[in-house]
Amino acid sequence: MVARSYSRGRSLLAVMRLAVLTFLADPQWLVPSLIAPVVFGLVSYELFAGSGPWFVLYAILGAGMMSMWGQTLYGSGWATGQDRHLGTLEPTLTAPTPYLYIVLGRVIWNTLAGLLGGAIVFVVVAITYGHPIPLANPLLFLLMFAFVITTLAAVGVVFAAAYVYTRYAGFVQNVGEFAFYIGTGCMFPVVLLPFWSNPVSLVLPPTWALDALRYLAIPGYQGFSWGFWGDMAGALGTTALYLGIAGTVFRRVERHVLEAGDLNDW
Amino acid sequence: MSKGPAIHTRDVRRVFESRKGFFFNELVRTEALRGVDLDVADGEIFGLLGPNGAGKTTFTKILSTLLIPTSGTVEVLGMDVVKDAVRLRPRIGLVLGGERGLYNRISARENLRYFADLYGVPMERRDRRIQEVIDRVDLTSAADRRVEEFSRGMKQKLHLARGILHGPEVLFLDEPTIGLDPKSARETRKLIRSLVADGVTIFLTTHYMFEAEELCERIAVLSRGRIVARDTVAGLRRLVGGDRTIEVEAYGFDEGEVARLKHIAGVSRIVSEEFGPKLRLTLRVGTTDLSLDTIRNQLTNHAELTVRERRTSLEDVYLDLVEEEAT
Ligand SMILES: Nc1ncnc2c1ncn2[C@@H]1O[C@H](COP(=O)(O)OP(=O)(O)O)[C@@H](O)[C@H]1O
Ligand SMILES: [Mg+2]
């Protein structure tokens, strides 16, 4: 007997390491998580530069968010879908580490990578146009930024759970991604969207977080009518909801897949 | 301290329900296991033999906590595979084998390192242990190459290395040599034998009788979700009809001839199969009195007739068992 039990911390690190190695072996993620958002950021700049610095910031926050989202959602859900595809879901589930920690490790890595992506978008745009992007409240902004990341991670865990649950999760994710870019106001202000799309926006925690971020960064910003604290409440509430869903779902997902016996389908 | 059985199952059943059709409106029910009772002793190498679709993989997955049985008792190392799954997992190993199941983009060593971490192989021993299993499965020179460059045989070795990495007490091997070239298959069997010497209990499935015969002390034959025989290799040999097997070959036989052969005293069963342009009848004979000439005398008018006796192989016993179940 060589091993008796696992350690959560070590498992998380192992998962992150695997994610990095896989990423380095095939850096195709640079497209959704970095190249697309940078292009989007630069285009936004051109479009909004005439409307003043704050509006530029508004657009750039959207682009950064898009980057983080691409990384978090794609990275977490995709890696789990990939486990199914490669047939590694079965050996992974036979290991003593609960699958939740595998997913958490991935979400953490992807979130960190997304954060880096967001920062890069910000810097690239600032350097390209050679003019500093103003921040109304840098410290709070950073804190808020970390919070946005958490809201993203919460959604990431739910998507990853969906991938363990069913091989059809890819379909759900593609729809979800589209709803996200539009719904959360990354691309357009939410208030410009038709009324029917608002429920979609409101159930996604990052909608609230991004709006709060804009309140914080842009003086005189008018987002949702409930202001910064309204946004914060919304973001916290929806994040708690997602984490709750993720926790419950995970407990059931493992049982479900062991009952269904379709772990190897893809 | 005397140990209980490594594996103990009673009346294990498993039903799969899947939806078919364009609107998923057709419910298909498959009874993959229909009441399996099995005991495997500690330190034993046990073979579960059966044709495709018999339920071998289903049973292996249930034993290794990857699938929940529909009903029945399943204990491994005295633990319930459903209730105690988390405690049981570090003490067992599973090798499903095949082309899939590995991270292709990274090296063999990195694959092993990932699983060593998930299994909690002690930090101070991890890298040494990884090297140990790499050497053991003979992947030493390929250990740092990406798995996507590996041949089928090398992938199988890596599957085995992962299965034994954490030092399991019971190892489950599902068709460990399927799809391998003869040389890799031989090496794999050699490795399996060496594991038993280490005291690991091995449960392996195969659809090759000779493999079970070569490796296993005891064998159970699974057919359509039921165990139809369970014995030692020597015991199985005695199981069906007599010990003699007589083969008769010609360019076809008419029904009258086959009926006459069946009526010869001592002939317990006849299996017919195409053999190139010829037809071959395999007779199981339970008496030493029957001479080959008695058979020849029943089959006149054949331009080319071969009648010969050969040793009854375990393969014959196996085919008889599986066929009996099917009819
Ligand atoms: N996930 C599944 N869904 C539906 N039917 C299944 C599933 N897995 C196996 N089966 C069915 O159960 C039976 C036994 O399969 P299996 O255990 O794979 O047999 P073996 O490994 O002996 O070839 C087969 O009829 C197979 O089609
Ligand atoms: Mg099988």
XYZ file of C-alpha atoms and ligand atoms in Angstrom:
621
model
C 0.000 0.000 0.000
C 1.515 3.247 -1.141
C -1.323 5.722 -0.663
C -4.111 5.962 1.898
C -5.797 9.252 1.340
C -5.742 12.436 -0.658
C -5.241 16.045 0.369
C -7.585 18.694 -0.996
C -4.889 21.327 -1.373
C -2.574 18.984 -3.207
C -5.340 17.855 -5.522
C -6.224 21.478 -6.342
C -2.592 22.205 -7.191
C -2.331 19.067 -9.307
C -5.425 20.055 -11.272
C -4.059 23.566 -11.853
C -0.757 22.134 -12.977
C -2.481 19.821 -15.428
C -4.506 22.768 -16.746
C -1.348 24.806 -17.307
C 0.433 21.919 -19.037
C -2.568 21.278 -21.265
C -2.788 24.986 -22.023
C 0.888 25.163 -22.971
C 0.548 22.063 -25.123
C -2.213 23.667 -27.112
C -2.581 27.420 -26.591
C -5.714 27.751 -28.731
C -7.386 29.490 -25.773
C -5.499 32.625 -26.641
C -8.192 33.313 -29.214
C -11.334 33.529 -27.072
C -9.608 34.638 -23.913
C -7.135 37.186 -25.208
C -7.066 37.973 -28.904
C -10.800 38.496 -29.379
C -11.174 40.726 -26.298
C -8.115 42.812 -27.214
C -9.522 43.407 -30.680
C -12.888 44.207 -29.178
C -11.245 46.607 -26.719
C -9.339 48.400 -29.463
C -12.424 48.713 -31.657
C -14.431 50.026 -28.707
C -11.790 52.606 -28.111
C -12.021 53.836 -31.677
C -15.793 53.946 -31.466
C -16.099 55.673 -28.118
C -12.959 57.800 -27.964
C -14.945 60.872 -29.003
C -17.390 60.437 -26.155
C -14.846 61.093 -23.447
C -12.548 58.996 -21.254
C -15.267 57.524 -19.055
C -17.110 56.079 -21.935
C -13.899 54.490 -23.123
C -13.484 52.925 -19.712
C -17.011 51.651 -19.933
C -16.200 49.835 -23.154
C -12.867 48.521 -21.944
C -14.399 47.043 -18.818
C -16.753 45.186 -21.099
C -13.846 43.837 -23.137
C -11.915 42.771 -20.041
C -14.995 41.058 -18.763
C -15.405 39.285 -22.049
C -11.890 37.962 -21.704
C -12.428 36.706 -18.182
C -15.694 35.170 -19.110
C -14.266 33.379 -22.125
C -11.576 31.920 -19.947
C -13.732 30.990 -16.984
C -16.697 29.561 -18.770
C -14.848 27.924 -21.621
C -11.949 26.816 -19.531
C -13.957 25.189 -16.762
C -16.762 23.709 -18.768
C -14.577 22.759 -21.684
C -11.966 20.970 -19.577
C -14.675 18.849 -18.003
C -16.246 18.142 -21.380
C -12.761 17.219 -22.490
C -12.512 14.696 -19.641
C -15.565 13.016 -21.106
C -14.178 13.200 -24.598
C -10.773 11.781 -23.670
C -12.305 9.070 -21.509
C -10.429 10.416 -18.476
C -13.608 11.075 -16.515
C -13.743 7.433 -15.393
C -10.185 7.127 -14.056
C -10.576 10.539 -12.439
C -13.741 9.473 -10.643
C -12.073 6.264 -9.474
C -9.474 8.354 -7.662
C -10.351 9.261 -4.071
C -10.355 13.048 -4.647
C -13.986 14.183 -5.038
C -14.664 15.552 -8.497
C -15.750 18.874 -7.017
C -12.100 19.610 -6.190
C -11.052 18.765 -9.717
C -13.541 21.315 -10.982
C -12.605 23.878 -8.346
C -8.939 23.572 -9.304
C -9.835 24.234 -12.916
C -12.064 27.152 -12.072
C -9.337 28.734 -9.945
C -6.735 28.382 -12.685
C -9.079 29.678 -15.348
C -10.127 32.575 -13.204
C -6.525 33.561 -12.579
C -5.806 33.245 -16.280
C -8.909 35.294 -17.027
C -7.815 37.960 -14.570
C -4.496 38.157 -16.335
C -6.327 38.360 -19.662
C -8.483 41.219 -18.379
C -5.420 43.084 -17.175
C -3.697 42.568 -20.514
C -6.660 44.000 -22.422
C -6.561 47.050 -20.170
C -2.836 47.548 -20.619
C -2.807 46.934 -24.371
C -5.526 49.503 -24.959
C -3.872 52.024 -22.663
C -0.478 51.573 -24.344
C -1.846 51.591 -27.880
C -3.590 54.910 -27.378
C -0.918 56.238 -25.109
C -3.295 57.789 -22.670
C -3.904 56.684 -19.127
C -7.310 55.294 -18.365
C -8.710 57.073 -15.325
C -9.983 55.158 -12.357
C -12.274 56.912 -9.888
C -11.481 54.658 -6.949
C -8.536 52.320 -7.638
C -8.529 50.338 -4.386
C -12.218 49.626 -4.240
C -12.045 48.935 -7.937
C -9.485 46.171 -7.386
C -11.538 44.637 -4.600
C -14.559 44.781 -6.794
C -12.588 43.200 -9.583
C -11.784 40.230 -7.368
C -15.451 39.962 -6.572
C -16.383 39.925 -10.262
C -13.986 37.034 -10.667
C -15.766 35.142 -7.912
C -19.105 35.645 -9.602
C -17.610 34.282 -12.808
C -16.173 31.281 -11.011
C -19.593 30.522 -9.528
C -21.083 30.288 -12.995
C -18.061 28.258 -14.129
C -18.669 25.612 -11.456
C -22.289 25.244 -12.526
C -21.278 24.780 -16.151
C -18.625 22.252 -15.211
C -21.220 20.309 -13.239
C -23.407 20.278 -16.329
C -20.556 18.728 -18.286
C -20.142 15.916 -15.800
C -23.882 15.397 -15.882
C -24.430 15.150 -19.585
C -22.622 15.067 -22.848
C -25.128 17.584 -24.199
C -23.728 20.353 -22.026
C -21.775 21.851 -24.934
C -25.022 22.907 -26.515
C -26.178 24.598 -23.336
C -22.845 26.350 -23.042
C -22.891 27.768 -26.546
C -26.312 29.244 -25.948
C -25.127 30.434 -22.553
C -22.104 32.167 -23.976
C -24.160 34.158 -26.413
C -26.678 35.085 -23.744
C -23.784 36.149 -21.600
C -22.030 38.554 -23.935
C -25.270 40.315 -24.688
C -27.113 39.697 -21.433
C -24.522 40.953 -18.987
C -23.869 44.164 -20.826
C -20.337 43.358 -21.935
C -21.168 44.503 -25.413
C -24.122 46.831 -25.020
C -25.516 48.594 -21.999
C -28.216 46.411 -20.501
C -30.732 49.259 -20.600
C -30.559 49.229 -24.392
C -31.652 45.631 -24.553
C -35.268 44.682 -25.196
C -37.314 44.106 -22.071
C -37.688 40.333 -22.550
C -33.971 39.780 -22.322
C -33.722 41.286 -18.862
C -34.543 38.103 -16.948
C -31.596 36.497 -18.714
C -29.373 39.368 -17.647
C -30.597 39.393 -14.108
C -29.927 35.730 -13.343
C -26.280 36.074 -14.368
C -24.254 37.377 -11.403
C -21.666 39.098 -13.614
C -24.357 41.455 -14.976
C -24.672 42.962 -11.521
C -20.989 42.867 -10.788
C -20.028 44.538 -14.028
C -22.594 47.261 -13.501
C -21.273 47.814 -9.990
C -17.764 47.986 -11.367
C -18.823 50.688 -13.793
C -20.501 52.631 -10.997
C -17.258 52.493 -9.139
C -14.997 53.417 -12.023
C -17.053 55.999 -13.869
C -18.289 59.135 -12.089
C -21.904 59.890 -12.849
C -22.503 56.494 -14.411
C -26.147 55.540 -14.725
C -26.627 51.811 -14.881
C -29.467 49.886 -13.339
C -31.693 52.220 -11.480
C -30.745 50.738 -8.089
C -27.234 52.177 -7.981
C -23.989 50.670 -6.714
C -25.365 49.025 -3.596
C -28.342 47.674 -5.464
C -25.908 46.080 -7.872
C -23.852 44.682 -5.031
C -26.906 43.096 -3.470
C -27.880 41.632 -6.819
C -24.393 40.283 -7.436
C -24.124 38.738 -3.978
C -27.586 37.243 -4.170
C -27.107 35.668 -7.578
C -23.599 34.405 -6.694
C -24.942 32.755 -3.566
C -27.657 31.236 -5.701
C -25.144 29.830 -8.156
C -22.847 28.481 -5.462
C -25.881 26.912 -3.813
C -26.895 25.333 -7.105
C -23.335 24.162 -7.718
C -23.071 22.566 -4.268
C -26.390 20.747 -4.559
C -25.853 19.813 -8.163
C -22.441 18.345 -7.432
C -23.656 16.132 -4.664
C -26.304 14.782 -7.020
C -24.286 14.749 -10.197
C -21.816 12.179 -8.955
C -24.572 9.896 -7.759
C -26.442 10.391 -11.027
C -23.540 9.508 -13.286
C -22.683 6.435 -11.256
C -26.284 5.322 -11.612
C -26.635 6.161 -15.285
C -23.361 4.557 -16.303
C -22.784 6.853 -19.271
C -19.518 8.400 -18.118
C -17.804 7.247 -21.206
C -20.288 8.727 -23.693
C -19.269 11.720 -25.694
C -5.450 -12.344 11.432
C -7.437 -14.212 8.819
C -8.775 -12.095 6.019
C -12.218 -12.368 4.483
C -12.710 -12.607 0.741
C -11.336 -9.713 -1.325
C -14.522 -9.648 -3.389
C -17.935 -10.825 -2.292
C -21.124 -10.367 -4.309
C -24.638 -11.748 -4.021
C -27.416 -11.517 -6.585
C -25.984 -8.496 -8.377
C -28.320 -7.089 -10.982
C -27.917 -4.159 -13.269
C -30.476 -2.781 -15.678
C -29.663 -0.101 -18.232
C -32.397 2.080 -19.543
C -31.589 4.143 -22.552
C -33.667 6.183 -24.952
C -33.522 5.625 -28.649
C -35.216 7.086 -31.690
C -35.286 10.566 -33.131
C -37.314 12.018 -30.280
C -35.736 9.751 -27.652
C -39.221 8.328 -27.247
C -38.308 4.662 -27.319
C -37.188 3.269 -23.980
C -34.758 0.368 -24.263
C -34.207 -1.827 -21.201
C -31.116 -4.008 -21.066
C -30.523 -6.461 -18.238
C -26.740 -6.476 -18.285
C -26.382 -8.507 -15.071
C -29.019 -10.965 -13.916
C -27.973 -12.090 -10.458
C -24.221 -12.573 -10.114
C -22.783 -14.335 -7.036
C -19.043 -14.347 -6.710
C -16.333 -14.709 -4.087
C -12.702 -14.012 -4.793
C -10.145 -14.868 -2.140
C -7.479 -12.504 -0.941
C -4.318 -12.715 -3.071
C -6.019 -14.759 -5.785
C -5.970 -14.121 -9.506
C -9.497 -14.605 -10.737
C -10.729 -14.606 -14.322
C -14.164 -13.602 -15.527
C -14.602 -15.021 -18.967
C -17.372 -14.242 -21.395
C -18.218 -13.202 -24.953
C -18.897 -9.602 -26.007
C -21.947 -8.159 -24.325
C -21.929 -10.743 -21.526
C -21.706 -8.009 -18.880
C -17.995 -8.156 -17.985
C -17.355 -4.417 -18.156
C -20.580 -3.657 -16.305
C -19.590 -6.009 -13.480
C -16.022 -4.680 -13.344
C -17.264 -1.096 -13.097
C -19.644 -2.008 -10.303
C -16.829 -3.688 -8.351
C -14.607 -0.651 -8.824
C -17.231 1.912 -7.638
C -17.810 3.429 -11.082
C -21.316 2.147 -11.504
C -24.105 1.587 -9.004
C -25.816 -1.813 -9.162
C -29.587 -1.880 -9.559
C -29.748 -4.389 -6.685
C -27.667 -6.910 -4.802
C -24.751 -6.996 -2.387
C -21.294 -5.953 -3.535
C -18.368 -5.853 -1.113
C -14.716 -5.338 -1.890
C -12.205 -5.684 0.965
C -15.195 -5.970 3.254
C -16.569 -2.585 2.211
C -19.805 -1.811 0.428
C -18.916 -0.396 -3.007
C -21.725 2.166 -2.899
C -21.755 3.288 0.740
C -18.015 3.050 1.370
C -16.886 4.100 -2.120
C -14.744 6.971 -0.864
C -12.853 4.812 1.633
C -12.505 1.981 -0.831
C -11.181 3.921 -3.832
C -7.574 4.436 -2.648
C -7.295 0.693 -1.948
C -8.306 -0.562 -5.375
C -7.044 0.014 -8.909
C -8.938 -0.118 -12.173
C -7.549 -0.578 -15.659
C -10.148 -0.162 -18.372
C -7.505 0.087 -21.047
C -8.049 1.069 -24.637
C -7.018 4.025 -26.729
C -8.825 6.499 -24.518
C -8.580 7.439 -20.866
C -5.237 9.270 -20.949
C -4.218 12.911 -21.301
C -2.689 12.747 -24.764
C -1.080 16.145 -24.885
C 1.233 15.577 -21.948
C 3.904 13.002 -21.173
C 3.409 9.615 -19.580
C 5.253 10.824 -16.494
C 2.989 13.877 -16.160
C -0.072 11.648 -16.502
C 1.206 9.522 -13.642
C 2.133 12.518 -11.548
C -1.401 13.909 -11.840
C -2.942 10.671 -10.628
C -0.304 10.192 -7.915
C -1.412 13.570 -6.554
C -5.124 12.726 -6.771
C -4.450 9.455 -4.941
C -2.255 11.112 -2.349
C 0.868 9.024 -2.950
C 3.128 10.436 -0.193
C 5.045 13.477 -1.469
C 8.465 12.231 -0.428
C 7.971 8.978 -2.319
C 6.009 10.250 -5.293
C 8.687 10.740 -7.932
C 10.499 7.555 -6.945
C 7.272 5.586 -7.069
C 6.440 6.998 -10.526
C 9.860 5.941 -11.825
C 9.350 2.522 -10.253
C 6.086 1.827 -12.097
C 7.452 3.284 -15.332
C 10.348 0.835 -15.172
C 8.068 -1.959 -14.164
C 5.849 -1.609 -17.254
C 8.897 -1.066 -19.409
C 8.181 2.503 -20.518
C 11.495 3.840 -19.244
C 12.713 5.309 -22.512
C 9.310 6.751 -23.492
C 8.319 8.203 -20.125
C 8.847 11.822 -21.108
C 7.229 11.629 -24.509
C 3.722 12.842 -25.169
C 1.150 10.093 -24.924
C -0.296 10.996 -28.342
C 2.868 9.513 -29.883
C 2.345 6.188 -28.102
C 1.391 2.924 -29.799
C -1.612 0.988 -28.609
C 0.639 -1.341 -26.603
C 2.465 1.530 -24.906
C -0.830 3.135 -23.943
C -1.910 -0.131 -22.384
C 1.296 -0.208 -20.361
C 0.614 3.309 -19.159
C -2.926 2.307 -18.177
C -1.425 -0.522 -16.131
C 1.161 1.769 -14.576
C -1.603 4.116 -13.462
C -3.593 1.184 -12.097
C -0.778 0.053 -9.777
C 0.715 3.490 -9.015
C -0.905 3.909 -5.596
C -0.277 0.309 -4.539
C -3.839 -1.070 -4.638
C -4.711 -4.242 -2.750
C -7.181 -5.316 -5.414
C -6.635 -4.624 -9.096
C -9.420 -4.818 -11.675
C -8.365 -5.396 -15.258
C -11.028 -5.246 -17.962
C -9.826 -7.140 -21.037
C -6.199 -6.123 -20.512
C -4.873 -7.524 -23.786
C -7.688 -6.653 -26.164
C -6.439 -4.974 -29.330
C -2.788 -5.610 -28.522
C -0.346 -7.242 -30.901
C 0.784 -10.711 -29.741
C 4.093 -9.452 -28.352
C 2.526 -6.668 -26.276
C -0.168 -9.064 -25.112
C 2.481 -11.509 -23.915
C 4.346 -8.765 -22.083
C 1.127 -7.611 -20.467
C 0.346 -11.117 -19.236
C 3.843 -11.440 -17.844
C 3.408 -8.211 -15.953
C 0.053 -9.343 -14.560
C 1.627 -12.563 -13.299
C 4.367 -10.631 -11.578
C 1.784 -8.537 -9.735
C 0.228 -11.595 -8.145
C 3.644 -12.454 -6.803
C 3.448 -9.131 -4.933
C 0.294 -10.267 -3.172
C -2.160 -8.117 -5.115
C -5.584 -9.674 -5.634
C -6.378 -9.563 -9.340
C -9.757 -9.697 -10.975
C -9.491 -9.774 -14.732
C -11.967 -10.167 -17.540
C -11.200 -11.610 -20.916
C -12.920 -13.263 -23.802
C -9.913 -15.460 -24.521
C -10.043 -18.789 -22.740
C -6.327 -19.353 -23.199
C -5.606 -16.113 -21.395
C -7.746 -17.075 -18.428
C -6.180 -20.532 -18.487
C -2.677 -19.104 -18.550
C -3.184 -16.553 -15.798
C -5.988 -17.538 -13.505
C -6.401 -19.963 -10.666
C -10.145 -19.889 -10.791
C -12.465 -18.879 -13.585
C -16.107 -17.920 -13.835
C -17.869 -17.941 -17.175
C -20.351 -15.124 -17.686
C -22.966 -15.383 -20.379
C -25.827 -12.916 -20.855
C -25.444 -11.502 -17.385
C -25.351 -14.845 -15.571
C -22.533 -16.993 -14.307
C -22.875 -20.332 -16.064
C -19.784 -22.020 -14.635
C -17.335 -21.359 -11.869
C -14.380 -23.573 -11.158
C -10.641 -24.099 -11.268
C -9.105 -24.655 -14.678
C -8.871 -28.406 -14.021
C -12.431 -28.505 -12.736
C -13.748 -26.720 -15.820
C -12.071 -29.276 -18.014
C -14.136 -32.021 -16.421
C -17.296 -29.976 -16.642
C -18.777 -30.601 -20.038
C -19.525 -34.087 -21.385
C -16.476 -36.305 -21.590
C -12.867 -35.476 -22.070
C -12.599 -36.543 -25.703
C -13.097 -34.308 -28.703
C -13.382 -35.728 -32.189
C -13.341 -33.550 -35.277
C -14.907 -34.623 -38.546
C -14.338 -32.627 -41.722
C -15.821 -32.966 -45.207
C -17.440 -30.893 -47.969
C -20.804 -30.828 -46.240
C -22.938 -33.341 -44.355
C -26.610 -34.077 -44.765
C -29.004 -33.976 -41.836
C -29.382 -37.725 -41.745
C -25.675 -38.146 -41.184
C -25.557 -35.684 -38.340
C -28.565 -37.395 -36.732
C -26.879 -40.784 -37.003
C -23.707 -39.423 -35.354
C -25.778 -38.025 -32.546
C -27.224 -41.431 -31.842
C -23.871 -43.139 -31.394
C -23.540 -44.124 -27.725
C -21.243 -41.753 -25.845
C -21.623 -38.717 -28.120
C -22.924 -35.931 -25.897
C -23.026 -32.999 -28.289
C -22.153 -31.921 -31.801
C -21.190 -28.422 -32.856
C -20.927 -27.648 -36.553
C -18.959 -24.812 -38.082
C -17.768 -23.715 -41.517
C -14.106 -24.380 -42.050
C -13.007 -22.838 -45.343
C -14.934 -24.656 -48.081
C -15.481 -27.542 -45.696
C -17.767 -28.154 -42.792
C -16.412 -29.284 -39.472
C -18.357 -31.219 -36.872
C -16.904 -31.220 -33.394
C -18.112 -34.141 -31.275
C -17.843 -34.282 -27.518
C -17.486 -37.891 -26.498
C -17.916 -39.243 -22.977
C -16.616 -42.776 -23.437
C -13.272 -44.354 -24.198
C -14.956 -47.217 -26.078
C -15.860 -45.252 -29.178
C -13.336 -45.743 -31.985
C -12.811 -43.358 -34.886
C -13.788 -46.153 -37.276
C -17.289 -46.329 -35.786
C -17.668 -42.737 -36.919
C -16.120 -43.312 -40.329
C -18.583 -46.147 -40.905
C -21.504 -43.771 -40.536
C -20.072 -41.432 -43.167
C -19.605 -43.223 -46.433
C -19.762 -41.452 -49.809
C -17.428 -38.613 -48.903
C -14.611 -37.873 -51.356
C -12.511 -36.267 -48.699
C -13.219 -37.150 -45.112
C -11.001 -36.436 -42.128
C -11.737 -37.895 -38.725
C -9.325 -37.154 -35.930
C -9.201 -36.903 -32.200
C -7.690 -34.046 -30.278
C -7.373 -33.030 -26.688
C -10.454 -31.192 -25.394
C -9.342 -27.631 -24.857
C -10.734 -25.265 -22.347
C -11.846 -23.203 -25.328
C -14.216 -26.066 -26.231
C -15.621 -26.107 -22.738
C -16.097 -22.391 -22.866
C -17.848 -22.408 -26.242
C -20.099 -25.214 -25.046
C -21.041 -23.267 -21.950
C -21.745 -20.036 -23.729
C -23.684 -21.821 -26.448
C -25.732 -23.829 -23.982
C -26.782 -20.623 -22.330
C -27.713 -19.073 -25.667
C -30.006 -21.891 -26.789
N -24.348 2.619 -20.517
C -25.095 1.647 -21.071
N -26.339 1.916 -21.508
C -27.114 0.945 -22.045
N -26.733 -0.328 -22.195
C -25.493 -0.679 -21.785
C -24.610 0.292 -21.205
N -23.448 -0.342 -20.882
C -23.596 -1.631 -21.259
N -24.816 -1.841 -21.786
C -25.351 -3.140 -22.261
O -25.172 -4.113 -21.267
C -24.755 -5.355 -21.814
C -23.424 -5.762 -21.222
O -22.412 -4.883 -21.658
P -20.901 -4.974 -21.177
O -20.864 -5.026 -19.698
O -20.152 -3.875 -21.823
O -20.434 -6.385 -21.769
P -18.954 -6.935 -22.030
O -17.988 -6.058 -21.331
O -18.979 -8.323 -21.493
O -18.747 -6.939 -23.503
C -24.694 -5.137 -23.324
O -25.907 -5.607 -23.862
C -24.578 -3.651 -23.468
O -25.148 -3.225 -24.664
Mg -16.339 -5.032 -22.101
